[in-house]
Amino acid sequence: MLPLNVVDGYGDSNINLLHCHLEEDMVRQILAIPAPNDDMHEDRPMWRWNHNRVCTISSAFHKIGEREWNLKDKKWNMAWDYDGPQRLKQYIWIVLRNRLMTNVERTRCGLSTDPMSGLDRDAYHWRLIFGIIIWRLWKQRNAFVFNGQPSSTAMKNLRQRWHSPKMGVAKLNTDGAADPRTMEASSGGLIRDGCGHWITGFHRNIRRFSAFQAEIWALYNGLLLAWNSNIKDVEAEIDNKEVVNTLNGIPHMYETTLIRRIRELSHTKREANEAADALAHINSNTCLGLMVFQNPPDEVRHILVHEETDLV
């Protein structure tokens, strides 16, 4: 059985034929790889420990030192996922690394001779001040959570909405999802016209993939669906900035088979990508492969109505 013999009429792997010859686990591994076609290039050696497949000193250092600070520890996500100013993200990183420049740390580095702080010298007053600070923080948090009162007049409403493309251009929104415990992954996306009207959408159960890979699969399936639907002028939008930066900055010679089929990307906030996120999380009843929706499924109808209203 040749690889090209297992490709169906849509350029995807023929799942039924694969199940006739291979075990389930092997089928899942094959489905995680783009089906072969005549436009595929020759295989190239790549660096597996970097998203852009380029060997760098930084990626090699992280691979060597990951045992010391455990890259997979979820606490590092506090700094990585923080969507705020870079200086605050750097501060969180320093705290997690136990490198905050306290007086004890300054003394250890030879920058000070006294490890005590000024508050330690007046411990009685510090105990009083500390209690007041904690109480004020708790009070402000409750006022914000239950009464919607911001703790600062400088706070702004940062909610992003979906923006329609220019007339004559379709917009593709995609998203990927993965369970870090089981590595069960899925992807979804939809294509809309300049008025926000549904053109088509899809959901794909991928299995055994990371969230990063699921995002790439979602984008590829969306672009392929647009091409097969005779939609040639399409704007692609996803909410994972890491994927956008990786694919836009990857050298051509290091492109993987999947990335090679993707050309141009733009980034959007998660709030403006709700419909694609809902499609990625649809319960597909453990069915492998691609599902195409000519009409919006129930899971996304209310989101589409809300976003079309915003356009008016």
PDB file of C-alpha atoms in Angstrom:
ATOM      1  CA  MET A   1       0.000   0.000   0.000  1.00  0.00           C
ATOM      2  CA  LEU A   2       1.615   3.266  -1.168  1.00  0.00           C
ATOM      3  CA  PRO A   3       1.202   6.521   0.814  1.00  0.00           C
ATOM      4  CA  LEU A   4      -0.596   8.217  -2.088  1.00  0.00           C
ATOM      5  CA  ASN A   5      -3.179   5.417  -2.118  1.00  0.00           C
ATOM      6  CA  VAL A   6      -4.532   6.454   1.294  1.00  0.00           C
ATOM      7  CA  VAL A   7      -5.374  10.025   0.250  1.00  0.00           C
ATOM      8  CA  ASP A   8      -9.066  10.755  -0.348  1.00  0.00           C
ATOM      9  CA  GLY A   9     -10.599  13.159  -2.853  1.00  0.00           C
ATOM     10  CA  TYR A  10     -10.183  16.105  -0.480  1.00  0.00           C
ATOM     11  CA  GLY A  11      -6.438  15.647  -0.124  1.00  0.00           C
ATOM     12  CA  ASP A  12      -6.797  14.195   3.367  1.00  0.00           C
ATOM     13  CA  SER A  13      -5.930  10.756   4.744  1.00  0.00           C
ATOM     14  CA  ASN A  14      -8.544   8.059   4.148  1.00  0.00           C
ATOM     15  CA  ILE A  15      -9.365   7.049   7.723  1.00  0.00           C
ATOM     16  CA  ASN A  16     -11.471   4.016   6.805  1.00  0.00           C
ATOM     17  CA  LEU A  17      -8.718   2.570   4.618  1.00  0.00           C
ATOM     18  CA  LEU A  18      -6.092   3.145   7.304  1.00  0.00           C
ATOM     19  CA  HIS A  19      -8.225   1.336   9.878  1.00  0.00           C
ATOM     20  CA  CYS A  20      -8.395  -1.695   7.573  1.00  0.00           C
ATOM     21  CA  HIS A  21      -4.626  -2.164   7.669  1.00  0.00           C
ATOM     22  CA  LEU A  22      -3.325  -0.516  10.849  1.00  0.00           C
ATOM     23  CA  GLU A  23      -4.015  -0.423  14.563  1.00  0.00           C
ATOM     24  CA  GLU A  24      -5.769   2.547  16.169  1.00  0.00           C
ATOM     25  CA  ASP A  25      -2.676   4.055  17.776  1.00  0.00           C
ATOM     26  CA  MET A  26      -0.756   3.993  14.485  1.00  0.00           C
ATOM     27  CA  VAL A  27      -3.719   5.573  12.656  1.00  0.00           C
ATOM     28  CA  ARG A  28      -3.715   8.457  15.129  1.00  0.00           C
ATOM     29  CA  GLN A  29      -0.018   9.066  14.562  1.00  0.00           C
ATOM     30  CA  ILE A  30      -0.515   9.135  10.789  1.00  0.00           C
ATOM     31  CA  LEU A  31      -3.455  11.543  11.059  1.00  0.00           C
ATOM     32  CA  ALA A  32      -1.203  13.952  12.951  1.00  0.00           C
ATOM     33  CA  ILE A  33       0.891  14.343   9.769  1.00  0.00           C
ATOM     34  CA  PRO A  34      -0.356  16.124   6.624  1.00  0.00           C
ATOM     35  CA  ALA A  35      -1.321  13.720   3.862  1.00  0.00           C
ATOM     36  CA  PRO A  36       1.253  13.446   1.037  1.00  0.00           C
ATOM     37  CA  ASN A  37       0.742  15.267  -2.255  1.00  0.00           C
ATOM     38  CA  ASP A  38       2.677  16.090  -5.408  1.00  0.00           C
ATOM     39  CA  ASP A  39       3.785  19.497  -4.064  1.00  0.00           C
ATOM     40  CA  MET A  40       5.663  18.126  -1.056  1.00  0.00           C
ATOM     41  CA  HIS A  41       9.380  18.844  -0.817  1.00  0.00           C
ATOM     42  CA  GLU A  42      12.123  16.516   0.292  1.00  0.00           C
ATOM     43  CA  ASP A  43      12.558  15.862   4.013  1.00  0.00           C
ATOM     44  CA  ARG A  44      15.198  17.905   5.854  1.00  0.00           C
ATOM     45  CA  PRO A  45      16.921  17.439   9.227  1.00  0.00           C
ATOM     46  CA  MET A  46      15.537  19.865  11.829  1.00  0.00           C
ATOM     47  CA  TRP A  47      16.045  20.798  15.496  1.00  0.00           C
ATOM     48  CA  ARG A  48      13.090  19.262  17.336  1.00  0.00           C
ATOM     49  CA  TRP A  49      13.435  21.357  20.520  1.00  0.00           C
ATOM     50  CA  ASN A  50      12.567  24.684  18.907  1.00  0.00           C
ATOM     51  CA  HIS A  51       9.231  25.654  17.335  1.00  0.00           C
ATOM     52  CA  ASN A  52      10.915  27.153  14.273  1.00  0.00           C
ATOM     53  CA  ARG A  53      13.129  24.020  13.969  1.00  0.00           C
ATOM     54  CA  VAL A  54      16.330  26.101  14.054  1.00  0.00           C
ATOM     55  CA  CYS A  55      19.088  25.075  16.464  1.00  0.00           C
ATOM     56  CA  THR A  56      19.973  28.024  18.687  1.00  0.00           C
ATOM     57  CA  ILE A  57      22.135  28.450  21.779  1.00  0.00           C
ATOM     58  CA  SER A  58      19.031  29.430  23.742  1.00  0.00           C
ATOM     59  CA  SER A  59      17.020  26.312  22.820  1.00  0.00           C
ATOM     60  CA  ALA A  60      20.027  24.057  23.465  1.00  0.00           C
ATOM     61  CA  PHE A  61      20.585  25.684  26.858  1.00  0.00           C
ATOM     62  CA  HIS A  62      16.930  25.198  27.799  1.00  0.00           C
ATOM     63  CA  LYS A  63      17.073  21.551  26.766  1.00  0.00           C
ATOM     64  CA  ILE A  64      20.199  20.914  28.824  1.00  0.00           C
ATOM     65  CA  GLY A  65      18.958  22.794  31.886  1.00  0.00           C
ATOM     66  CA  GLU A  66      15.291  21.771  31.898  1.00  0.00           C
ATOM     67  CA  ARG A  67      15.927  19.139  34.573  1.00  0.00           C
ATOM     68  CA  GLU A  68      17.111  21.817  36.977  1.00  0.00           C
ATOM     69  CA  TRP A  69      14.085  24.093  36.726  1.00  0.00           C
ATOM     70  CA  ASN A  70      11.455  21.784  35.177  1.00  0.00           C
ATOM     71  CA  LEU A  71      10.033  23.512  32.112  1.00  0.00           C
ATOM     72  CA  LYS A  72       6.788  21.543  32.430  1.00  0.00           C
ATOM     73  CA  ASP A  73       6.042  22.868  35.926  1.00  0.00           C
ATOM     74  CA  LYS A  74       2.767  24.791  35.644  1.00  0.00           C
ATOM     75  CA  LYS A  75       4.036  27.606  37.855  1.00  0.00           C
ATOM     76  CA  TRP A  76       6.070  28.977  34.922  1.00  0.00           C
ATOM     77  CA  ASN A  77       2.793  29.590  33.075  1.00  0.00           C
ATOM     78  CA  MET A  78       2.107  32.412  35.541  1.00  0.00           C
ATOM     79  CA  ALA A  79       4.839  34.449  33.880  1.00  0.00           C
ATOM     80  CA  TRP A  80       4.452  33.073  30.349  1.00  0.00           C
ATOM     81  CA  ASP A  81       0.654  33.592  30.120  1.00  0.00           C
ATOM     82  CA  TYR A  82       0.574  36.955  31.887  1.00  0.00           C
ATOM     83  CA  ASP A  83      -0.916  39.409  29.377  1.00  0.00           C
ATOM     84  CA  GLY A  84       0.408  42.599  30.928  1.00  0.00           C
ATOM     85  CA  PRO A  85       3.388  44.946  30.701  1.00  0.00           C
ATOM     86  CA  GLN A  86       6.704  43.243  30.041  1.00  0.00           C
ATOM     87  CA  ARG A  87       8.260  44.702  33.193  1.00  0.00           C
ATOM     88  CA  LEU A  88       5.606  42.981  35.337  1.00  0.00           C
ATOM     89  CA  LYS A  89       6.101  39.710  33.477  1.00  0.00           C
ATOM     90  CA  GLN A  90       9.822  40.005  34.167  1.00  0.00           C
ATOM     91  CA  TYR A  91       9.077  40.688  37.839  1.00  0.00           C
ATOM     92  CA  ILE A  92       6.943  37.525  38.127  1.00  0.00           C
ATOM     93  CA  TRP A  93       9.736  35.542  36.473  1.00  0.00           C
ATOM     94  CA  ILE A  94      12.294  36.867  38.985  1.00  0.00           C
ATOM     95  CA  VAL A  95      10.023  35.941  41.899  1.00  0.00           C
ATOM     96  CA  LEU A  96       9.495  32.404  40.569  1.00  0.00           C
ATOM     97  CA  ARG A  97      13.250  32.002  40.200  1.00  0.00           C
ATOM     98  CA  ASN A  98      13.819  33.201  43.777  1.00  0.00           C
ATOM     99  CA  ARG A  99      15.979  36.017  42.451  1.00  0.00           C
ATOM    100  CA  LEU A 100      14.096  38.972  43.894  1.00  0.00           C
ATOM    101  CA  MET A 101      16.700  41.425  45.184  1.00  0.00           C
ATOM    102  CA  THR A 102      15.768  41.415  48.859  1.00  0.00           C
ATOM    103  CA  ASN A 103      18.177  42.548  51.549  1.00  0.00           C
ATOM    104  CA  VAL A 104      19.030  38.915  52.222  1.00  0.00           C
ATOM    105  CA  GLU A 105      19.909  38.427  48.539  1.00  0.00           C
ATOM    106  CA  ARG A 106      21.839  41.703  48.434  1.00  0.00           C
ATOM    107  CA  THR A 107      23.866  40.588  51.436  1.00  0.00           C
ATOM    108  CA  ARG A 108      24.571  37.229  49.801  1.00  0.00           C
ATOM    109  CA  CYS A 109      25.852  39.016  46.683  1.00  0.00           C
ATOM    110  CA  GLY A 110      28.056  41.329  48.745  1.00  0.00           C
ATOM    111  CA  LEU A 111      25.979  44.442  48.001  1.00  0.00           C
ATOM    112  CA  SER A 112      24.947  44.976  51.616  1.00  0.00           C
ATOM    113  CA  THR A 113      26.165  44.117  55.103  1.00  0.00           C
ATOM    114  CA  ASP A 114      22.775  44.037  56.817  1.00  0.00           C
ATOM    115  CA  PRO A 115      20.223  41.360  55.788  1.00  0.00           C
ATOM    116  CA  MET A 116      17.459  42.996  57.844  1.00  0.00           C
ATOM    117  CA  SER A 117      14.941  45.406  56.346  1.00  0.00           C
ATOM    118  CA  GLY A 118      13.762  48.622  57.928  1.00  0.00           C
ATOM    119  CA  LEU A 119      10.416  47.025  58.703  1.00  0.00           C
ATOM    120  CA  ASP A 120      12.121  44.230  60.629  1.00  0.00           C
ATOM    121  CA  ARG A 121      13.594  46.779  63.005  1.00  0.00           C
ATOM    122  CA  ASP A 122      10.118  47.998  63.866  1.00  0.00           C
ATOM    123  CA  ALA A 123       8.275  44.690  63.828  1.00  0.00           C
ATOM    124  CA  TYR A 124       5.387  45.879  65.987  1.00  0.00           C
ATOM    125  CA  HIS A 125       4.310  48.594  63.524  1.00  0.00           C
ATOM    126  CA  TRP A 126       4.906  46.307  60.529  1.00  0.00           C
ATOM    127  CA  ARG A 127       2.462  43.724  61.891  1.00  0.00           C
ATOM    128  CA  LEU A 128      -0.145  46.459  62.105  1.00  0.00           C
ATOM    129  CA  ILE A 129       0.566  47.831  58.625  1.00  0.00           C
ATOM    130  CA  PHE A 130       0.619  44.365  57.044  1.00  0.00           C
ATOM    131  CA  GLY A 131      -2.868  43.565  58.367  1.00  0.00           C
ATOM    132  CA  ILE A 132      -4.253  46.829  57.015  1.00  0.00           C
ATOM    133  CA  ILE A 133      -2.714  46.235  53.575  1.00  0.00           C
ATOM    134  CA  ILE A 134      -4.162  42.729  53.315  1.00  0.00           C
ATOM    135  CA  TRP A 135      -7.595  43.969  54.392  1.00  0.00           C
ATOM    136  CA  ARG A 136      -7.541  46.778  51.801  1.00  0.00           C
ATOM    137  CA  LEU A 137      -6.588  44.379  49.021  1.00  0.00           C
ATOM    138  CA  TRP A 138      -9.397  41.998  50.021  1.00  0.00           C
ATOM    139  CA  LYS A 139     -11.910  44.859  50.150  1.00  0.00           C
ATOM    140  CA  GLN A 140     -10.937  46.217  46.727  1.00  0.00           C
ATOM    141  CA  ARG A 141     -11.093  42.754  45.185  1.00  0.00           C
ATOM    142  CA  ASN A 142     -14.614  42.135  46.528  1.00  0.00           C
ATOM    143  CA  ALA A 143     -15.753  45.543  45.299  1.00  0.00           C
ATOM    144  CA  PHE A 144     -14.496  44.691  41.819  1.00  0.00           C
ATOM    145  CA  VAL A 145     -15.806  41.092  41.685  1.00  0.00           C
ATOM    146  CA  PHE A 146     -19.260  41.628  43.207  1.00  0.00           C
ATOM    147  CA  ASN A 147     -20.025  45.291  42.452  1.00  0.00           C
ATOM    148  CA  GLY A 148     -17.971  45.854  39.318  1.00  0.00           C
ATOM    149  CA  GLN A 149     -16.157  48.786  40.916  1.00  0.00           C
ATOM    150  CA  PRO A 150     -12.659  49.216  39.455  1.00  0.00           C
ATOM    151  CA  SER A 151      -9.868  49.835  41.937  1.00  0.00           C
ATOM    152  CA  SER A 152      -8.473  52.570  39.708  1.00  0.00           C
ATOM    153  CA  THR A 153     -10.048  55.209  37.481  1.00  0.00           C
ATOM    154  CA  ALA A 154      -7.283  54.445  34.977  1.00  0.00           C
ATOM    155  CA  MET A 155      -8.765  51.001  34.207  1.00  0.00           C
ATOM    156  CA  LYS A 156     -10.191  50.657  30.701  1.00  0.00           C
ATOM    157  CA  ASN A 157     -12.480  48.211  29.010  1.00  0.00           C
ATOM    158  CA  LEU A 158     -10.067  46.142  26.912  1.00  0.00           C
ATOM    159  CA  ARG A 159     -12.630  43.705  25.522  1.00  0.00           C
ATOM    160  CA  GLN A 160     -11.929  43.062  21.864  1.00  0.00           C
ATOM    161  CA  ARG A 161     -14.618  42.408  19.285  1.00  0.00           C
ATOM    162  CA  TRP A 162     -14.510  40.662  15.942  1.00  0.00           C
ATOM    163  CA  HIS A 163     -13.730  43.008  13.061  1.00  0.00           C
ATOM    164  CA  SER A 164     -15.060  42.310   9.595  1.00  0.00           C
ATOM    165  CA  PRO A 165     -12.681  42.250   6.612  1.00  0.00           C
ATOM    166  CA  LYS A 166     -13.004  44.650   3.718  1.00  0.00           C
ATOM    167  CA  MET A 167     -15.680  43.900   1.129  1.00  0.00           C
ATOM    168  CA  GLY A 168     -14.787  41.103  -1.255  1.00  0.00           C
ATOM    169  CA  VAL A 169     -12.445  39.488   1.276  1.00  0.00           C
ATOM    170  CA  ALA A 170     -13.359  36.585   3.558  1.00  0.00           C
ATOM    171  CA  LYS A 171     -12.015  36.212   7.087  1.00  0.00           C
ATOM    172  CA  LEU A 172     -10.868  32.896   8.535  1.00  0.00           C
ATOM    173  CA  ASN A 173     -10.757  32.497  12.328  1.00  0.00           C
ATOM    174  CA  THR A 174      -9.225  29.315  13.743  1.00  0.00           C
ATOM    175  CA  ASP A 175      -8.377  27.917  17.156  1.00  0.00           C
ATOM    176  CA  GLY A 176      -6.848  24.781  18.642  1.00  0.00           C
ATOM    177  CA  ALA A 177      -7.349  23.049  21.982  1.00  0.00           C
ATOM    178  CA  ALA A 178      -5.450  20.324  23.818  1.00  0.00           C
ATOM    179  CA  ASP A 179      -5.800  18.607  27.185  1.00  0.00           C
ATOM    180  CA  PRO A 180      -2.325  18.715  28.801  1.00  0.00           C
ATOM    181  CA  ARG A 181      -3.098  15.574  30.823  1.00  0.00           C
ATOM    182  CA  THR A 182      -4.162  13.291  27.967  1.00  0.00           C
ATOM    183  CA  MET A 183      -2.725  15.237  24.963  1.00  0.00           C
ATOM    184  CA  GLU A 184      -6.130  14.806  23.291  1.00  0.00           C
ATOM    185  CA  ALA A 185      -6.272  17.677  20.789  1.00  0.00           C
ATOM    186  CA  SER A 186      -8.867  19.209  18.483  1.00  0.00           C
ATOM    187  CA  SER A 187      -9.173  22.238  16.241  1.00  0.00           C
ATOM    188  CA  GLY A 188     -11.893  24.324  14.667  1.00  0.00           C
ATOM    189  CA  GLY A 189     -12.539  27.377  12.574  1.00  0.00           C
ATOM    190  CA  LEU A 190     -15.000  29.313  10.453  1.00  0.00           C
ATOM    191  CA  ILE A 191     -15.031  31.569   7.411  1.00  0.00           C
ATOM    192  CA  ARG A 192     -17.230  34.685   7.241  1.00  0.00           C
ATOM    193  CA  ASP A 193     -17.800  37.381   4.625  1.00  0.00           C
ATOM    194  CA  GLY A 194     -17.461  41.145   4.998  1.00  0.00           C
ATOM    195  CA  CYS A 195     -20.889  41.393   6.636  1.00  0.00           C
ATOM    196  CA  GLY A 196     -20.087  38.758   9.241  1.00  0.00           C
ATOM    197  CA  HIS A 197     -22.287  36.106   7.605  1.00  0.00           C
ATOM    198  CA  TRP A 198     -21.338  32.439   7.906  1.00  0.00           C
ATOM    199  CA  ILE A 199     -19.810  30.843   4.807  1.00  0.00           C
ATOM    200  CA  THR A 200     -18.494  27.547   6.155  1.00  0.00           C
ATOM    201  CA  GLY A 201     -16.795  26.066   9.206  1.00  0.00           C
ATOM    202  CA  PHE A 202     -15.067  22.937  10.448  1.00  0.00           C
ATOM    203  CA  HIS A 203     -14.022  20.867  13.453  1.00  0.00           C
ATOM    204  CA  ARG A 204     -11.223  18.319  13.496  1.00  0.00           C
ATOM    205  CA  ASN A 205     -10.429  15.739  16.158  1.00  0.00           C
ATOM    206  CA  ILE A 206      -6.637  15.380  15.918  1.00  0.00           C
ATOM    207  CA  ARG A 207      -5.586  13.396  19.002  1.00  0.00           C
ATOM    208  CA  ARG A 208      -2.198  13.195  20.686  1.00  0.00           C
ATOM    209  CA  PHE A 209      -1.016  16.731  20.016  1.00  0.00           C
ATOM    210  CA  SER A 210       0.077  19.832  21.908  1.00  0.00           C
ATOM    211  CA  ALA A 211      -1.960  23.048  21.886  1.00  0.00           C
ATOM    212  CA  PHE A 212       0.689  24.680  19.676  1.00  0.00           C
ATOM    213  CA  GLN A 213       0.433  21.918  17.061  1.00  0.00           C
ATOM    214  CA  ALA A 214      -3.370  21.968  17.287  1.00  0.00           C
ATOM    215  CA  GLU A 215      -3.327  25.701  16.468  1.00  0.00           C
ATOM    216  CA  ILE A 216      -1.210  25.063  13.368  1.00  0.00           C
ATOM    217  CA  TRP A 217      -3.479  22.217  12.250  1.00  0.00           C
ATOM    218  CA  ALA A 218      -6.524  24.467  12.685  1.00  0.00           C
ATOM    219  CA  LEU A 219      -5.001  27.156  10.487  1.00  0.00           C
ATOM    220  CA  TYR A 220      -3.967  24.700   7.798  1.00  0.00           C
ATOM    221  CA  ASN A 221      -7.405  23.035   7.689  1.00  0.00           C
ATOM    222  CA  GLY A 222      -9.075  26.440   7.514  1.00  0.00           C
ATOM    223  CA  LEU A 223      -6.932  27.616   4.599  1.00  0.00           C
ATOM    224  CA  LEU A 224      -7.436  24.310   2.796  1.00  0.00           C
ATOM    225  CA  LEU A 225     -11.201  24.555   3.322  1.00  0.00           C
ATOM    226  CA  ALA A 226     -11.181  28.106   1.931  1.00  0.00           C
ATOM    227  CA  TRP A 227      -9.269  26.978  -1.149  1.00  0.00           C
ATOM    228  CA  ASN A 228     -11.570  24.006  -1.764  1.00  0.00           C
ATOM    229  CA  SER A 229     -14.569  26.350  -1.352  1.00  0.00           C
ATOM    230  CA  ASN A 230     -13.142  28.564  -4.130  1.00  0.00           C
ATOM    231  CA  ILE A 231     -12.377  31.363  -1.659  1.00  0.00           C
ATOM    232  CA  LYS A 232      -9.054  32.700  -2.887  1.00  0.00           C
ATOM    233  CA  ASP A 233      -8.912  36.082  -1.092  1.00  0.00           C
ATOM    234  CA  VAL A 234      -8.972  35.262   2.614  1.00  0.00           C
ATOM    235  CA  GLU A 235      -7.576  36.919   5.742  1.00  0.00           C
ATOM    236  CA  ALA A 236      -6.467  34.437   8.426  1.00  0.00           C
ATOM    237  CA  GLU A 237      -6.717  35.395  12.100  1.00  0.00           C
ATOM    238  CA  ILE A 238      -5.793  33.405  15.228  1.00  0.00           C
ATOM    239  CA  ASP A 239      -5.464  34.263  18.932  1.00  0.00           C
ATOM    240  CA  ASN A 240      -2.136  32.527  19.616  1.00  0.00           C
ATOM    241  CA  LYS A 241       0.607  35.110  19.177  1.00  0.00           C
ATOM    242  CA  GLU A 242       3.326  32.504  19.668  1.00  0.00           C
ATOM    243  CA  VAL A 243       2.096  30.652  16.575  1.00  0.00           C
ATOM    244  CA  VAL A 244       1.894  33.875  14.553  1.00  0.00           C
ATOM    245  CA  ASN A 245       5.415  34.948  15.468  1.00  0.00           C
ATOM    246  CA  THR A 246       6.821  31.471  14.876  1.00  0.00           C
ATOM    247  CA  LEU A 247       5.258  30.969  11.451  1.00  0.00           C
ATOM    248  CA  ASN A 248       5.910  34.498  10.221  1.00  0.00           C
ATOM    249  CA  GLY A 249       9.540  34.403  11.347  1.00  0.00           C
ATOM    250  CA  ILE A 250      10.512  30.865  10.397  1.00  0.00           C
ATOM    251  CA  PRO A 251      13.242  30.584   7.715  1.00  0.00           C
ATOM    252  CA  HIS A 252      11.935  28.967   4.540  1.00  0.00           C
ATOM    253  CA  MET A 253      14.561  26.227   4.595  1.00  0.00           C
ATOM    254  CA  TYR A 254      13.365  25.031   8.026  1.00  0.00           C
ATOM    255  CA  GLU A 255       9.639  24.855   7.257  1.00  0.00           C
ATOM    256  CA  THR A 256       7.902  21.602   8.153  1.00  0.00           C
ATOM    257  CA  THR A 257       5.440  19.980   5.772  1.00  0.00           C
ATOM    258  CA  LEU A 258       2.506  21.529   7.624  1.00  0.00           C
ATOM    259  CA  ILE A 259       4.015  24.999   8.024  1.00  0.00           C
ATOM    260  CA  ARG A 260       5.130  25.088   4.383  1.00  0.00           C
ATOM    261  CA  ARG A 261       1.475  25.169   3.327  1.00  0.00           C
ATOM    262  CA  ILE A 262       0.724  28.267   5.410  1.00  0.00           C
ATOM    263  CA  ARG A 263       1.668  31.693   4.088  1.00  0.00           C
ATOM    264  CA  GLU A 264       0.500  34.819   5.991  1.00  0.00           C
ATOM    265  CA  LEU A 265      -0.994  35.281   9.463  1.00  0.00           C
ATOM    266  CA  SER A 266      -2.379  38.005  11.719  1.00  0.00           C
ATOM    267  CA  HIS A 267      -2.950  37.943  15.482  1.00  0.00           C
ATOM    268  CA  THR A 268      -6.171  38.814  17.339  1.00  0.00           C
ATOM    269  CA  LYS A 269      -7.230  38.831  20.984  1.00  0.00           C
ATOM    270  CA  ARG A 270      -9.019  35.752  22.372  1.00  0.00           C
ATOM    271  CA  GLU A 271     -12.247  37.735  22.885  1.00  0.00           C
ATOM    272  CA  ALA A 272     -12.418  38.373  19.131  1.00  0.00           C
ATOM    273  CA  ASN A 273     -11.940  34.677  18.373  1.00  0.00           C
ATOM    274  CA  GLU A 274     -14.788  33.190  20.434  1.00  0.00           C
ATOM    275  CA  ALA A 275     -16.559  31.474  17.535  1.00  0.00           C
ATOM    276  CA  ALA A 276     -13.427  29.593  16.464  1.00  0.00           C
ATOM    277  CA  ASP A 277     -12.745  28.644  20.086  1.00  0.00           C
ATOM    278  CA  ALA A 278     -16.258  27.192  20.401  1.00  0.00           C
ATOM    279  CA  LEU A 279     -15.786  25.148  17.219  1.00  0.00           C
ATOM    280  CA  ALA A 280     -12.479  23.778  18.500  1.00  0.00           C
ATOM    281  CA  HIS A 281     -14.171  22.568  21.698  1.00  0.00           C
ATOM    282  CA  ILE A 282     -17.169  20.883  20.049  1.00  0.00           C
ATOM    283  CA  ASN A 283     -17.795  17.379  21.363  1.00  0.00           C
ATOM    284  CA  SER A 284     -17.177  15.221  18.290  1.00  0.00           C
ATOM    285  CA  ASN A 285     -18.063  11.959  20.058  1.00  0.00           C
ATOM    286  CA  THR A 286     -14.451  10.744  19.726  1.00  0.00           C
ATOM    287  CA  CYS A 287     -14.780  10.613  15.911  1.00  0.00           C
ATOM    288  CA  LEU A 288     -11.430  11.138  14.202  1.00  0.00           C
ATOM    289  CA  GLY A 289     -10.964  13.320  11.153  1.00  0.00           C
ATOM    290  CA  LEU A 290     -12.469  16.479   9.678  1.00  0.00           C
ATOM    291  CA  MET A 291     -16.081  17.643  10.040  1.00  0.00           C
ATOM    292  CA  VAL A 292     -17.260  20.458   7.721  1.00  0.00           C
ATOM    293  CA  PHE A 293     -20.328  22.544   8.634  1.00  0.00           C
ATOM    294  CA  GLN A 294     -22.231  24.235   5.824  1.00  0.00           C
ATOM    295  CA  ASN A 295     -24.496  25.816   8.456  1.00  0.00           C
ATOM    296  CA  PRO A 296     -23.479  27.113  11.902  1.00  0.00           C
ATOM    297  CA  PRO A 297     -23.766  24.429  14.619  1.00  0.00           C
ATOM    298  CA  ASP A 298     -25.757  25.239  17.752  1.00  0.00           C
ATOM    299  CA  GLU A 299     -22.581  25.786  19.791  1.00  0.00           C
ATOM    300  CA  VAL A 300     -21.678  28.967  17.873  1.00  0.00           C
ATOM    301  CA  ARG A 301     -25.026  30.467  16.810  1.00  0.00           C
ATOM    302  CA  HIS A 302     -25.351  32.819  19.792  1.00  0.00           C
ATOM    303  CA  ILE A 303     -21.760  34.016  19.315  1.00  0.00           C
ATOM    304  CA  LEU A 304     -22.357  34.810  15.640  1.00  0.00           C
ATOM    305  CA  VAL A 305     -25.550  36.740  16.446  1.00  0.00           C
ATOM    306  CA  HIS A 306     -23.714  38.764  19.088  1.00  0.00           C
ATOM    307  CA  GLU A 307     -20.773  39.567  16.784  1.00  0.00           C
ATOM    308  CA  GLU A 308     -23.017  40.476  13.837  1.00  0.00           C
ATOM    309  CA  THR A 309     -24.882  42.866  16.151  1.00  0.00           C
ATOM    310  CA  ASP A 310     -21.580  44.549  17.059  1.00  0.00           C
ATOM    311  CA  LEU A 311     -20.951  45.236  13.366  1.00  0.00           C
ATOM    312  CA  VAL A 312     -24.182  47.194  12.966  1.00  0.00           C
TER     313      VAL A 312
END
